Each structure stands twice: as C-alpha cells, then as structure tokens.
Short mmCIF file of C-alpha atoms in Angstrom, two decimals:
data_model
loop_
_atom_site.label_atom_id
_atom_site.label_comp_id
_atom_site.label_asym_id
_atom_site.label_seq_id
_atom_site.Cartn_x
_atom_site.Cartn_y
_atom_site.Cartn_z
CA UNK J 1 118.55 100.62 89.89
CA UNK J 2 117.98 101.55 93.32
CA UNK J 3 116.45 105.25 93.64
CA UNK J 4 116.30 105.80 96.98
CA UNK J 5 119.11 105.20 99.06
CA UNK J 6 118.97 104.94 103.12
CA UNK J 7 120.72 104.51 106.13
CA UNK J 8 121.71 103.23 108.19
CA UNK J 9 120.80 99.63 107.68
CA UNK J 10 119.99 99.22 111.63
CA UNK J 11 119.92 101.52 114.18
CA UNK J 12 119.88 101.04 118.37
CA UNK J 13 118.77 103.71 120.70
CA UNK J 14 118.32 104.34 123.98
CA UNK J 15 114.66 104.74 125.11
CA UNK J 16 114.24 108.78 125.54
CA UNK J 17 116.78 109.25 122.79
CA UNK J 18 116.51 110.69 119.26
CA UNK J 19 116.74 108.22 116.10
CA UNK J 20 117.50 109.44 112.92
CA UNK J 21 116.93 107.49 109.71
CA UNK J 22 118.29 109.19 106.26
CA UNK J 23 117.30 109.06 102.75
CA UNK J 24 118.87 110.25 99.88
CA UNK J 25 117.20 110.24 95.86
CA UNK J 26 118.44 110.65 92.79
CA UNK J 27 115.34 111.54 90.44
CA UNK J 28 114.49 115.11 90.68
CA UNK J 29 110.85 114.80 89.35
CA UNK J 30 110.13 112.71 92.70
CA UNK J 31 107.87 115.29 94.57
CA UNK J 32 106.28 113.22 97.59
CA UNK J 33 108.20 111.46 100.41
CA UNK J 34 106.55 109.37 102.42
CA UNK J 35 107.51 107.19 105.42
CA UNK J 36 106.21 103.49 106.17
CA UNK J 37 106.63 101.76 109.76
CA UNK J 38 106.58 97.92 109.57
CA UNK J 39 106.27 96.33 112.67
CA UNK J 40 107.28 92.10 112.55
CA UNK J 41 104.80 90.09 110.82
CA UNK J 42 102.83 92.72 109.42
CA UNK J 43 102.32 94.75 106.41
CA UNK J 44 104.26 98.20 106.20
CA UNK J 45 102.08 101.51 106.94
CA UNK J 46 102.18 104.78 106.10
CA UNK J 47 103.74 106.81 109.09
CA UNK J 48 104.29 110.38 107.79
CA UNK J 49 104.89 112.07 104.27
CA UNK J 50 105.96 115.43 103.25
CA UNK J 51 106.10 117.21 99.80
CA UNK J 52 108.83 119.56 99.02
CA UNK J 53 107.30 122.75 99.51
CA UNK J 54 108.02 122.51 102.94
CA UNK J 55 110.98 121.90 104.42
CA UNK J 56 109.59 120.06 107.73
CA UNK J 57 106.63 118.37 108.40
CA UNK J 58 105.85 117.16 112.25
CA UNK J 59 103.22 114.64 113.87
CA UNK J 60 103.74 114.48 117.29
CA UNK J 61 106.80 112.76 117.94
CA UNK J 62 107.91 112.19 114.12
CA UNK J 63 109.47 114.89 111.82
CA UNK J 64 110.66 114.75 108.40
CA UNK J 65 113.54 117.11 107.20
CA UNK J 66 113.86 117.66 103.86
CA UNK J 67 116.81 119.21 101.37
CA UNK J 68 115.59 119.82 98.66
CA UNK J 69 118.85 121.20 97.06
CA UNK J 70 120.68 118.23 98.82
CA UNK J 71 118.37 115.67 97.52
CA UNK J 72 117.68 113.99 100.98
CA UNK J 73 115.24 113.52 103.71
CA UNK J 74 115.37 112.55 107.15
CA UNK J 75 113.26 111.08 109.99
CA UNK J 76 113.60 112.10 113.43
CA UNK J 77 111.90 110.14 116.14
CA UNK J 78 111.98 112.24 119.41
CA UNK J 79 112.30 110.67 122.97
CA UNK J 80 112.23 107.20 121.54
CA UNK J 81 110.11 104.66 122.94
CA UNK J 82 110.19 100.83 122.84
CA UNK J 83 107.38 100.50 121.13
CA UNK J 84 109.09 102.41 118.39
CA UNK J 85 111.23 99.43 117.58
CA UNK J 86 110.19 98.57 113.75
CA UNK J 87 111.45 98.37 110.28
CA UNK J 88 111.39 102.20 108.89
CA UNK J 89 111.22 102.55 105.15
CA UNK J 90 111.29 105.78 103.18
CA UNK J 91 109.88 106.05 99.73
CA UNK J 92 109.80 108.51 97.05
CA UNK J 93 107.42 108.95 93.77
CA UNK J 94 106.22 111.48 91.09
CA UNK J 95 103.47 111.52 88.85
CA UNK J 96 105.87 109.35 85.98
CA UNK J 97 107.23 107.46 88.68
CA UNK J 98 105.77 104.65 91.14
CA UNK J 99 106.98 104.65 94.50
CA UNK J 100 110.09 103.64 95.32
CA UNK J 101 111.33 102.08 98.89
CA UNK J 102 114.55 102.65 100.23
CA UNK J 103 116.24 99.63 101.67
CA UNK J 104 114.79 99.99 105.03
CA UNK J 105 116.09 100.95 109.19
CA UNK J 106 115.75 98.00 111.48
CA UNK J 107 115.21 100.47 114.50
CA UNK J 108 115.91 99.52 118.34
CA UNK J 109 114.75 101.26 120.95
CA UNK J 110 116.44 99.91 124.08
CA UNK J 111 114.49 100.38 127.68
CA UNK P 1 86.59 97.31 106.42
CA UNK P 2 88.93 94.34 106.80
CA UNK P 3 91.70 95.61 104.99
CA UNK P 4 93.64 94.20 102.14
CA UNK P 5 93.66 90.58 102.37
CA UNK P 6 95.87 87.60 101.42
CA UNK P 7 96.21 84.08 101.26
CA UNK P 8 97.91 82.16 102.72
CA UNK P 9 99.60 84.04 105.45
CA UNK P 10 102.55 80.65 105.07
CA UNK P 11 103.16 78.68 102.24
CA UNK P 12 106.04 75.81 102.22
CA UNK P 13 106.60 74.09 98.75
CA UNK P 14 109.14 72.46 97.08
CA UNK P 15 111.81 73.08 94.41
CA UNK P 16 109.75 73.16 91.29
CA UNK P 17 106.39 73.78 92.83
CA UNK P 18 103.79 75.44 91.30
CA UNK P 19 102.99 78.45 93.98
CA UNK P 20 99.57 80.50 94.06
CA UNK P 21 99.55 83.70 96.44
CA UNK P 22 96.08 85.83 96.36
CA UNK P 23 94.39 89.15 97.10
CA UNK P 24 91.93 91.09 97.68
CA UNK P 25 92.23 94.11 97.60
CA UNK P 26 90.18 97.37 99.75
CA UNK P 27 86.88 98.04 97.83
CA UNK P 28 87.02 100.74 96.25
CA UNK P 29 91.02 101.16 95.75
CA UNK P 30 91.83 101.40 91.71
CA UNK P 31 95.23 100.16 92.10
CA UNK P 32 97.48 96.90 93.26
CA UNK P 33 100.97 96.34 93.61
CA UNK P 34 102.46 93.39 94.43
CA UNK P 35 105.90 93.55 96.40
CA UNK P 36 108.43 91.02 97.63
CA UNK P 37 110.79 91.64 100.65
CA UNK P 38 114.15 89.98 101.57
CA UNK P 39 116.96 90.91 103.91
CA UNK P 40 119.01 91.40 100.86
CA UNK P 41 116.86 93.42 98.96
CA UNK P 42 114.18 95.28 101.23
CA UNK P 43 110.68 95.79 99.62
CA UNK P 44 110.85 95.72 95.85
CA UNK P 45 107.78 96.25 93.72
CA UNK P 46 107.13 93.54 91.31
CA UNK P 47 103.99 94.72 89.00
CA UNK P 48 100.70 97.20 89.65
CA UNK P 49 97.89 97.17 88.19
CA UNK P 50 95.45 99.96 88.06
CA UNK P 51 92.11 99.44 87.36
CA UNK P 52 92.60 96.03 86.52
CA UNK P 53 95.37 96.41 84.41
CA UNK P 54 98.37 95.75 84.87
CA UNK P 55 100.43 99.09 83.99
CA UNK P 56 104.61 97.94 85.05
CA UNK P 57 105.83 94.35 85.03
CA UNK P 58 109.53 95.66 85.01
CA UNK P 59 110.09 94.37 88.45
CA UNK P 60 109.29 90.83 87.86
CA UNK P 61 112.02 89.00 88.03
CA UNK P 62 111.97 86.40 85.45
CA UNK P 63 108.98 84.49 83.39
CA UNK P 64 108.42 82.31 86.11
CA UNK P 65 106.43 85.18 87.78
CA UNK P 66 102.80 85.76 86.88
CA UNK P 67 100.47 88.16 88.00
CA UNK P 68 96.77 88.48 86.89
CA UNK P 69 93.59 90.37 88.05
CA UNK P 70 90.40 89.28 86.83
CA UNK P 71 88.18 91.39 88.50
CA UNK P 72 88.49 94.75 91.13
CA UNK P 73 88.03 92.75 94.10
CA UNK P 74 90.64 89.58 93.37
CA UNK P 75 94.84 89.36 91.94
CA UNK P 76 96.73 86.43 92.01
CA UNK P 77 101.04 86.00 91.38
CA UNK P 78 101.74 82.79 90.34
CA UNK P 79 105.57 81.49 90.49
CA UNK P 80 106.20 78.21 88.06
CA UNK P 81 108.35 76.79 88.70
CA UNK P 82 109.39 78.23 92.34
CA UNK P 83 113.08 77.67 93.19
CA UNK P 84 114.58 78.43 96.67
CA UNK P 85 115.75 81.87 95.96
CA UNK P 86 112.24 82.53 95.45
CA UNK P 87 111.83 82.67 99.70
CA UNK P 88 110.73 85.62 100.73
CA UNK P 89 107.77 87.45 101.78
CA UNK P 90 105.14 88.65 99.55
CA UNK P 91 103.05 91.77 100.27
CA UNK P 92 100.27 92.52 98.36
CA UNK P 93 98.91 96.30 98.48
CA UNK P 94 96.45 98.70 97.29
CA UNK P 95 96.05 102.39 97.21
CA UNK P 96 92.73 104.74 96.05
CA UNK P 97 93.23 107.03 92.97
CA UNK P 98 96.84 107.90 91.88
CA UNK P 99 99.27 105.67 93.12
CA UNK P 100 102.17 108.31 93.35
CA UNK P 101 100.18 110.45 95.57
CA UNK P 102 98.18 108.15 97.98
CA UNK P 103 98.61 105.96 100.74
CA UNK P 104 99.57 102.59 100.21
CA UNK P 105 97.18 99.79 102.58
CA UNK P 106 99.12 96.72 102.68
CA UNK P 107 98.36 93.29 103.41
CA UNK P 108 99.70 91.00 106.11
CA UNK P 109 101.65 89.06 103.84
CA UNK P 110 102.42 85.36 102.71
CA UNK P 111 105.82 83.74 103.89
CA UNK P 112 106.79 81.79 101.09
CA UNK P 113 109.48 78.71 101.93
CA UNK P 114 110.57 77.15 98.94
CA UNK P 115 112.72 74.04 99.56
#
C-alpha cells in the first residue's frame, strides 16, 4: 500500500529555474514530513523536514509547502543549480507509523 | 564518526546463491532499518529493529529474506536462495531515539546482481 504518493517521476530544469516536486498522503496521523536528497551511488540524506504546524518551512534555497487540509506537500528548489541534479524523495511518519518514502523525483538541472 | 557502514558496496551471485549483506550501524543510534531500492519500486523499507529488536518484518518480501542483529553495533539480511528479481540496491540505515521523529543516516549501499 503505497502512502505517500509523488510526482512527477522525473523532472528537467533549466539552471536558474524553480523545480517543484509534490507529495500527496493519505494517513492523517502522519505529522512529520521530511525530505531526502540522494545523489548517484550514495545513500539518501535528510534535506529538509517540516511538521504541520507550519505551513512553510525554508533553508536557503529549499522550501516546503504544506496543505494540511489538502493532504500534500511540496518542495521548491529556487534558482536551480546543477549541482542540484539528484533523486528527491519525500517521506511521511507518525508516532504509530514508520516512515514512509514516496516513489522518488529524478531531478535535472540543465546548465 | 564514519557513518553507517556496509559491506560489500557490490555483490554479483548467482541464481540460488546464498547472499550475506552487513552493517554497522552509528554508535549510539537505537534503531536500523533495512531498505531496498529499484526503479520500479523506489526505496521500500524491509524490517527495523530498535534496540536490537526487530519491531516490523511486514516489508520483507518473502521467507527467503532474513534479517538479524546480534549486537548494537552489527545487522546482517540474508537472502536464500537469491533469484534475479532480487537485484537491487540495499541500503542499510540508522536513526537515534524515535524513528518517526529523527533523521535517518544511511549507508552507501550494496549493489546486489543476481544472475
């Protein structure tokens, strides 16, 4: 049963340009939403995560948006670099509930 | 601190194999997941343990897959007997004090090839 759902599968973007990756859940008692960057040949890592008290959370270039009505969430990545290009994964989990991964973003970030 | 390691980074075996993947996990972190990832099916989480036991198996595909953890600092999913569709990559993770709200540290992963 897949719990988080996101798109777009991949996603190509012009260096300076603005991706956005979205994320969609289903469980209501999932209260954090974090993001994981995986670049080829490593390990995934934690980029950003939000809980949904707030409705946007920013570090530097990165911002989540989250609907909390909607059930979704959204990453932005302003002015886009090339060494953004990675695999973007959101996730969602609650204290009765490990954390789930959405399908994944392969992101390109054209120079 | 080196980070959550596993071995071996590539394995190749063949149909029927007996396969072995390990880790070790940050010192310190109470609990381990083990995940797979294909193109097909992104990351999928296949069993954690906390505090050296193992707490949901319900992602394991089938009773080939094994998973133990002896101690805090060592886990080990076995596959027996692998079969092709078994190819993927396997990451290995860990995470300090509840899993729902903390970081995940991954691993670099082991590309298994099963012929």
């Amino acid at each position: 049963q897949q719990q988080v759902k996101q798109s777009p599968q991949s996603l190509i973007v012009q260096k300076g340009g603005i991706s956005i990756i979205n994320c969609a859940y289903e469980n209501t008692a999932f209260d954090y939403f974090p993001w994981y960057q995986q670049f080829p040949g490593k390990g995934p890592a934690l980029l950003i995560a939000i809980r949904p008290d707030v409705s946007e959370k920013k570090e530097g270039r990165f911002t989540i948006s989250f609907n909390k009505s909607a059930k979704q969430f959204s990453l932005h990545i302003m002015d886009s670099q090339p060494g953004d290009s990675a695999t973007y994964f959101c996730a969602a989990s609650s204290l009765r509930n490990d954390m789930r991964f959405g399908a994944g973003t392969r992101l390109t970030v054209k120079p | 601190d080196a980070g959550v390691i596993q071995s071996p980074r590539h394995e190749v075996t063949e149909m029927g194999q007996e396969v072995t993947l390990r880790c070790k996990p940050i010192s310190g972190h109470d609990y381990l997941f083990w995940y797979r990832q294909t193109m097909m099916r992104g990351l999928e989480l296949l069993i954690y343990f906390n505090n050296n036991v193992p707490i949901d198996d319900s992602g394991m595909p089938e009773d080939r897959f094994s998973a133990k953890m002896p101690n805090a600092s060592f886990s080990t999913l076995k596959i027996q007997p692998s079969e092709p569709r078994d190819s993927a990559v396997y990451f290995c993770a860990s995470s300090p004090g509840l899993a729902a709200y903390n970081e995940q540290f991954f691993g670099p992963g082991t590309r298994l090839t099963v012929l």
